[in-house]
Each structure stands twice: as C-alpha cells, then as structure tokens.
Short mmCIF file of C-alpha atoms in Angstrom, two decimals:
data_model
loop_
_atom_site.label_atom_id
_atom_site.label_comp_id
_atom_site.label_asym_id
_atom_site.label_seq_id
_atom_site.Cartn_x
_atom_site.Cartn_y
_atom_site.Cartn_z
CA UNK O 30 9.23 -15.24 21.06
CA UNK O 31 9.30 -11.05 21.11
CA UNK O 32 6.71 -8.62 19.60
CA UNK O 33 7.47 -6.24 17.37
CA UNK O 34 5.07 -2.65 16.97
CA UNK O 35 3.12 -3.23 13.73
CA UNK O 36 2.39 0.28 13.03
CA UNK O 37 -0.95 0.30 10.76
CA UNK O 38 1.10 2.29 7.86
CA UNK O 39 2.27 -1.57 7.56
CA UNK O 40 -0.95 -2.26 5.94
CA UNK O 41 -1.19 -0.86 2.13
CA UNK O 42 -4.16 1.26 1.97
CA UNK O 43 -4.81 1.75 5.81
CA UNK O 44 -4.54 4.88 7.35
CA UNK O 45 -1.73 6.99 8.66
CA UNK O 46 -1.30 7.76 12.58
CA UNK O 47 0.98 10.22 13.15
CA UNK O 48 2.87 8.16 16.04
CA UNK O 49 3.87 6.08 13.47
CA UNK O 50 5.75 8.69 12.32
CA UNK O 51 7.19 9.81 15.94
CA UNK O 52 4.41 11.95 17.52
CA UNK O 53 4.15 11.33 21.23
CA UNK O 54 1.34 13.99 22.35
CA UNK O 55 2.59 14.42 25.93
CA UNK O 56 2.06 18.36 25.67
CA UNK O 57 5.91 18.84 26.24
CA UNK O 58 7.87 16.96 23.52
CA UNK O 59 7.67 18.87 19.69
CA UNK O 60 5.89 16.83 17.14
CA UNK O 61 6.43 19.05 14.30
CA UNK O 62 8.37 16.51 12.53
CA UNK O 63 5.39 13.55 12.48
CA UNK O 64 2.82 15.89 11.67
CA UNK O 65 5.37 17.20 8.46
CA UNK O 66 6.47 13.40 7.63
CA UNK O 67 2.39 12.38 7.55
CA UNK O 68 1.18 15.73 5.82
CA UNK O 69 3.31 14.78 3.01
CA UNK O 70 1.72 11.20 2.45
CA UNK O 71 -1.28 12.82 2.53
CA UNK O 72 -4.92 10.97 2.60
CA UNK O 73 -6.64 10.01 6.33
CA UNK O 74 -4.40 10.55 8.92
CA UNK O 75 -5.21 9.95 12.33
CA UNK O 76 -4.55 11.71 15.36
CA UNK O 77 -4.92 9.89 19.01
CA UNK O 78 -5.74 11.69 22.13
CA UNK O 79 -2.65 13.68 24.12
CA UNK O 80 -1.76 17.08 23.16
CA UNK O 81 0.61 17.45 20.37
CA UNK O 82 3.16 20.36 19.81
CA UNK O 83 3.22 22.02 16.67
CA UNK O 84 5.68 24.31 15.53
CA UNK O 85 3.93 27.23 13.52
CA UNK O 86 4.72 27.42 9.57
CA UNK O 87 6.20 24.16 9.23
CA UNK O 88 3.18 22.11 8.06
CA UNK O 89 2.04 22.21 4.71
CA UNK O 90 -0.97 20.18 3.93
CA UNK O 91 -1.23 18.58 0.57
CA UNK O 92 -4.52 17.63 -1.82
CA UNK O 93 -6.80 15.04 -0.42
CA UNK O 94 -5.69 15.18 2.99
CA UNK O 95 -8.09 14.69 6.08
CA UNK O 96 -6.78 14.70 9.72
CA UNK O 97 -8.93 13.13 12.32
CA UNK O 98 -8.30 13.24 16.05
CA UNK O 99 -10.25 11.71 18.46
CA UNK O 100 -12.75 14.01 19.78
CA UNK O 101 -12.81 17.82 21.47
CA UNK O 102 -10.88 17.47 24.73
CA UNK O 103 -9.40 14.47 23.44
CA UNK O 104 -7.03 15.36 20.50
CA UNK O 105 -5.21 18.72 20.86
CA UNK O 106 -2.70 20.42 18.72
CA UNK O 107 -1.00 23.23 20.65
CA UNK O 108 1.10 25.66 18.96
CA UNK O 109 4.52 25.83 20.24
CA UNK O 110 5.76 28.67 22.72
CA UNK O 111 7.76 31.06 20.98
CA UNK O 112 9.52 34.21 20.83
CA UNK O 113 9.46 35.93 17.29
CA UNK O 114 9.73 39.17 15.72
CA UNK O 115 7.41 41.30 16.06
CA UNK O 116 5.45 40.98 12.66
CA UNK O 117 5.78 37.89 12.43
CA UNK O 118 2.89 35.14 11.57
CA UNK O 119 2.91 31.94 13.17
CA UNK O 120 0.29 29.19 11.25
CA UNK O 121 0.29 25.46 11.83
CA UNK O 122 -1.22 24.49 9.17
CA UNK O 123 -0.77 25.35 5.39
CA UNK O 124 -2.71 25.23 2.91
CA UNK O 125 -1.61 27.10 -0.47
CA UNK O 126 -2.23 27.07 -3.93
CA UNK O 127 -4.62 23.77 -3.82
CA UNK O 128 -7.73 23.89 -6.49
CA UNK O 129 -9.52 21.90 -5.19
CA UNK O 130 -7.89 20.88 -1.86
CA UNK O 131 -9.85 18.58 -0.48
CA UNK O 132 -8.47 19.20 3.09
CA UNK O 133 -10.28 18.47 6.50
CA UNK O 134 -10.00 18.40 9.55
CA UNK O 135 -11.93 16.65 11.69
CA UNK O 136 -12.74 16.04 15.75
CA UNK O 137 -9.61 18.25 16.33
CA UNK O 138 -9.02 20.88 19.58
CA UNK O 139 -6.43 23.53 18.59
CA UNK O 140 -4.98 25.26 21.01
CA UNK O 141 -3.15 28.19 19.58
CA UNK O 142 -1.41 29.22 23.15
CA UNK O 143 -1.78 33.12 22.28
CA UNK O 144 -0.14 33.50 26.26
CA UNK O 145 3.05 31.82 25.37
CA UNK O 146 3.62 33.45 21.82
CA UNK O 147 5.85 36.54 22.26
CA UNK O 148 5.89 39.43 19.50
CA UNK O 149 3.60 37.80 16.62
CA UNK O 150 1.27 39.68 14.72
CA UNK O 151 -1.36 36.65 13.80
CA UNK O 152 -1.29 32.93 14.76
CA UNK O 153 -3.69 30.56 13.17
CA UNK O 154 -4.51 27.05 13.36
CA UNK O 155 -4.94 27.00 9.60
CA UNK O 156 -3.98 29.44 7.05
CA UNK O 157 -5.54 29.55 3.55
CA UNK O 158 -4.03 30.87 0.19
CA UNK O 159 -5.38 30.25 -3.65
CA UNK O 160 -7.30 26.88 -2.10
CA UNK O 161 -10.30 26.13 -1.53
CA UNK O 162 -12.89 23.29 -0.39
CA UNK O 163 -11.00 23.00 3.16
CA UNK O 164 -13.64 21.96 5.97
CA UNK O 165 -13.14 21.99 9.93
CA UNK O 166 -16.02 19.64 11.30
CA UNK O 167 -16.20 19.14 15.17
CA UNK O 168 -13.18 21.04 15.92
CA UNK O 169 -12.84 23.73 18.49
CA UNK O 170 -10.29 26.92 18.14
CA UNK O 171 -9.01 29.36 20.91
CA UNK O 172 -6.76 31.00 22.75
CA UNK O 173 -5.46 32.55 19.68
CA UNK O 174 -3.93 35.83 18.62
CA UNK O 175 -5.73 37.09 16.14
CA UNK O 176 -7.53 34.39 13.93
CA UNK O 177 -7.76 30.79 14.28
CA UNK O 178 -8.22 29.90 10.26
CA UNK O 179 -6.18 32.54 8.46
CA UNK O 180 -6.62 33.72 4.82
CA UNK O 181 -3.94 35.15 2.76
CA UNK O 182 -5.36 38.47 0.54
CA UNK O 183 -3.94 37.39 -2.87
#
C-alpha cells in the first residue's frame, strides 16, 4: 500500500502552511503564488524554515490573519530581484483599508534584498493604509531600500 501527503489544510479548523499551497522556500523558486492562495484564506498560517521568494505588491493580507514562521534565521521571506521603474514601490505585504485588521506576523526574517532591486523608490516588507492593529513580534527587517513597514499618507 502507497502514502499519500496529507497536507494539514485536510483537517477543518487546523492551520494553513503555505507548502500546502505550493511554497518550496529554496531561495530560488518564486512563491508568490502560495503566499497569495493562503493570504486569502486568511487565519494562522504557517511558514517553515527555507527562504521564500516574494514578489513585491502581490500579497494582500486580509482581517484576522497571523503568519508564523519558524524563528529568525529560520523562516525568511526575500523580496524578489527586480528591475522597475524608477518610482516605483515594491511591498510584499498589503495591508489596506482593514478596521480593525487583526494582522501579525510573527517569528518572521524579511529580507528585502535592497542590492538586487533596480530603480525603486521604497520597498517594504509590509505596507499599511486605513488599517490598523497590525503587530510584527520576533521578526527581524533589513537590507531594505527605504523602509521595512511602509505607511501610506491618506
């Protein structure tokens, strides 16, 4: 008899890991599209250790999300190497228009890979507009451009 991968999204009420959902975390591959597919579930979703590619702008967090990775050095979200017009903002997280939001994120590295970003004017690991009560606990943030958690002047 084979074994299938149970993924723990099998289990109702469990939480979500973003390989699940495709994520690999080898540092090369882009995992935009797991971290997109699980942001719009929303609730816990876990991270494991590797580093993760993220392409900036693409992931919008919803209410009552919280992300958890595995620990600094562990769990790292890099943004994506990219050429872009000058002027242009590159975010990997967004948060907009949530009252309250209820996001966190938690035990999380971001690497925001300020060497390989050609021609933006501000990269950040999380950008804020119109929400509030979002919390980083145990996270680190560097390499970045300009600012690591963003805020939109509305």
């Amino acid at each position: 008899m084979s074994l299938t991968k149970v993924s723990y999204s099998m289990i109702s009420g469990s939480p979500i890991n973003v390989v699940d959902y495709g994520a690999v975390g080898n540092g090369t591959d882009d995992d935009t599209a797991a971290f997109v597919s699980a942001a719009a579930l929303g609730g816990e979703i876990q991270i494991p250790a590797g580093t993760f590619i993220i392409d900036g702008g693409t992931v919008t967090c919803i209410a009552n999300t919280r992300w958890v990775g595995e620990g600094i050095g562990k769990t790292i979200l890099k943004l994506k190497a990219a050429t872009v017009a000058a002027g242009t903002n590159k975010h990997m997280f967004a948060i907009d228009g949530l009252q309250p939001a209820n996001v966190s994120f938690e035990n999380i590295e971001f690497d925001l890979n300020k060497t390989n970003i050609v021609g933006t004017t501000v990269a950040s690991a999380i950008w804020l507009r119109r929400s509030n009560y979002v919390k980083a606990s145990f996270c680190r943030f560097y390499n970045g451009v300009e600012n690591e958690i963003g805020r939109a002047h509305v």
